[in-house]
Amino acid sequence: EIFALSFLLGVFMGAMSAVTLKVMNIRDHGHCVLEAVVTVVFPWASYFLAEAFEFSGIVAILFAGIVMANYTYENLSDDAKTLTREMYKAAATLAETFVFLYLGMSIFAFQATSESSVTSLLMIENA
């Protein structure tokens, strides 16, 4: 039940973003930053609405993104498409950097015996 409601909320919010861009016709007015903001606000809103109703925010944002990739993207201007592609690419790079930095720092956060440290280093070296 939680999955189905989260799915429906995500699909609804994704569809609403496409309809919003189509009805408001922002692409003809040269506001590519505003178009890019819409691609961030609607998934964010679906996540927080799902969490507010005690659904799964992850499922809602996943399906909002899937719907938006298929329908909202087509309603963006060419400049907004380029901007959002580069914006999400930069965000993905930052997130990936953070994850690997965090994992690297966690190696030194735990006290370990010398035997387990050598084993860990050998595992990292062989990976």
XYZ file of C-alpha atoms in Angstrom:
127
model
C 0.000 0.000 0.000
C 2.785 2.430 0.902
C 4.642 1.595 -2.313
C 1.546 2.091 -4.468
C 0.666 5.423 -2.877
C 4.281 6.613 -3.146
C 4.314 5.531 -6.791
C 1.077 7.412 -7.516
C 2.299 10.545 -5.754
C 5.570 10.506 -7.682
C 3.844 9.965 -11.029
C 1.338 12.715 -10.215
C 4.051 15.235 -9.285
C 6.096 14.338 -12.365
C 3.052 14.817 -14.585
C 2.234 18.098 -12.856
C 5.695 19.423 -13.649
C 5.204 18.641 -17.334
C 1.761 20.244 -17.358
C 3.055 23.286 -15.468
C 5.813 23.909 -17.994
C 3.472 23.340 -20.915
C 0.657 25.579 -19.629
C 2.881 28.381 -18.354
C 4.824 28.342 -21.632
C 7.997 29.570 -19.917
C 10.237 28.334 -22.723
C 9.109 31.126 -25.057
C 10.074 33.854 -22.592
C 13.743 32.964 -22.162
C 13.643 32.019 -18.483
C 15.837 28.918 -18.643
C 16.832 29.252 -14.975
C 13.177 29.181 -13.954
C 12.674 26.064 -16.066
C 15.647 24.432 -14.344
C 14.213 25.349 -10.950
C 10.985 23.526 -11.857
C 13.021 20.360 -12.500
C 14.338 20.577 -8.940
C 11.241 21.756 -7.068
C 8.762 19.112 -8.236
C 10.857 16.047 -7.256
C 11.760 17.782 -3.999
C 8.082 18.465 -3.315
C 7.124 14.866 -4.119
C 9.732 13.611 -1.655
C 8.546 15.872 1.159
C 4.856 15.253 0.483
C 5.475 11.512 0.585
C 7.361 11.822 3.846
C 4.632 14.061 5.294
C 2.006 11.406 4.540
C 4.360 8.689 5.850
C 4.865 7.147 2.413
C 8.239 6.346 0.888
C 9.958 9.535 -0.232
C 12.584 7.591 -2.161
C 9.954 5.783 -4.247
C 8.058 9.031 -4.867
C 11.135 10.920 -6.038
C 12.244 7.972 -8.187
C 8.980 7.822 -10.113
C 8.698 11.603 -10.299
C 12.128 11.601 -11.943
C 11.189 8.836 -14.370
C 8.034 10.663 -15.456
C 9.865 13.982 -15.677
C 12.637 12.473 -17.794
C 10.033 11.314 -20.311
C 7.591 14.242 -20.330
C 8.957 17.347 -18.599
C 12.269 17.275 -20.444
C 10.454 17.653 -23.769
C 8.799 20.873 -22.557
C 12.117 22.575 -21.751
C 13.794 25.064 -24.053
C 17.139 24.106 -25.586
C 19.013 26.386 -23.168
C 17.162 24.897 -20.205
C 17.908 21.366 -21.410
C 21.612 22.194 -21.516
C 21.471 23.936 -18.138
C 19.645 21.096 -16.388
C 21.890 18.445 -17.939
C 25.024 20.248 -16.715
C 23.442 21.084 -13.347
C 22.551 17.467 -12.621
C 25.920 16.280 -13.901
C 27.672 18.636 -11.455
C 25.395 17.516 -8.596
C 26.128 13.853 -9.385
C 29.874 14.518 -9.402
C 29.661 16.315 -6.048
C 27.609 13.501 -4.534
C 30.014 10.865 -5.828
C 32.997 12.813 -4.492
C 31.327 13.121 -1.097
C 30.600 9.400 -0.901
C 34.161 8.381 -1.743
C 35.616 11.022 0.563
C 33.385 9.804 3.379
C 34.343 6.180 2.751
C 38.008 7.091 2.657
C 37.785 8.987 5.934
C 35.911 6.130 7.605
C 38.967 3.897 7.253
C 40.703 5.996 9.901
C 37.653 6.383 12.138
C 37.639 2.850 13.508
C 40.205 1.413 15.833
C 41.470 -1.829 14.504
C 44.110 -4.361 15.300
C 47.193 -4.402 13.145
C 46.073 -7.687 11.601
C 42.721 -6.297 10.409
C 44.426 -3.114 9.131
C 46.771 -5.164 6.958
C 43.845 -7.235 5.697
C 41.881 -4.072 4.857
C 44.811 -2.556 3.001
C 45.335 -5.758 1.022
C 41.650 -5.819 0.090
C 41.788 -2.207 -1.080
C 44.963 -2.818 -3.028
C 43.508 -5.853 -4.815
C 40.214 -4.133 -5.712
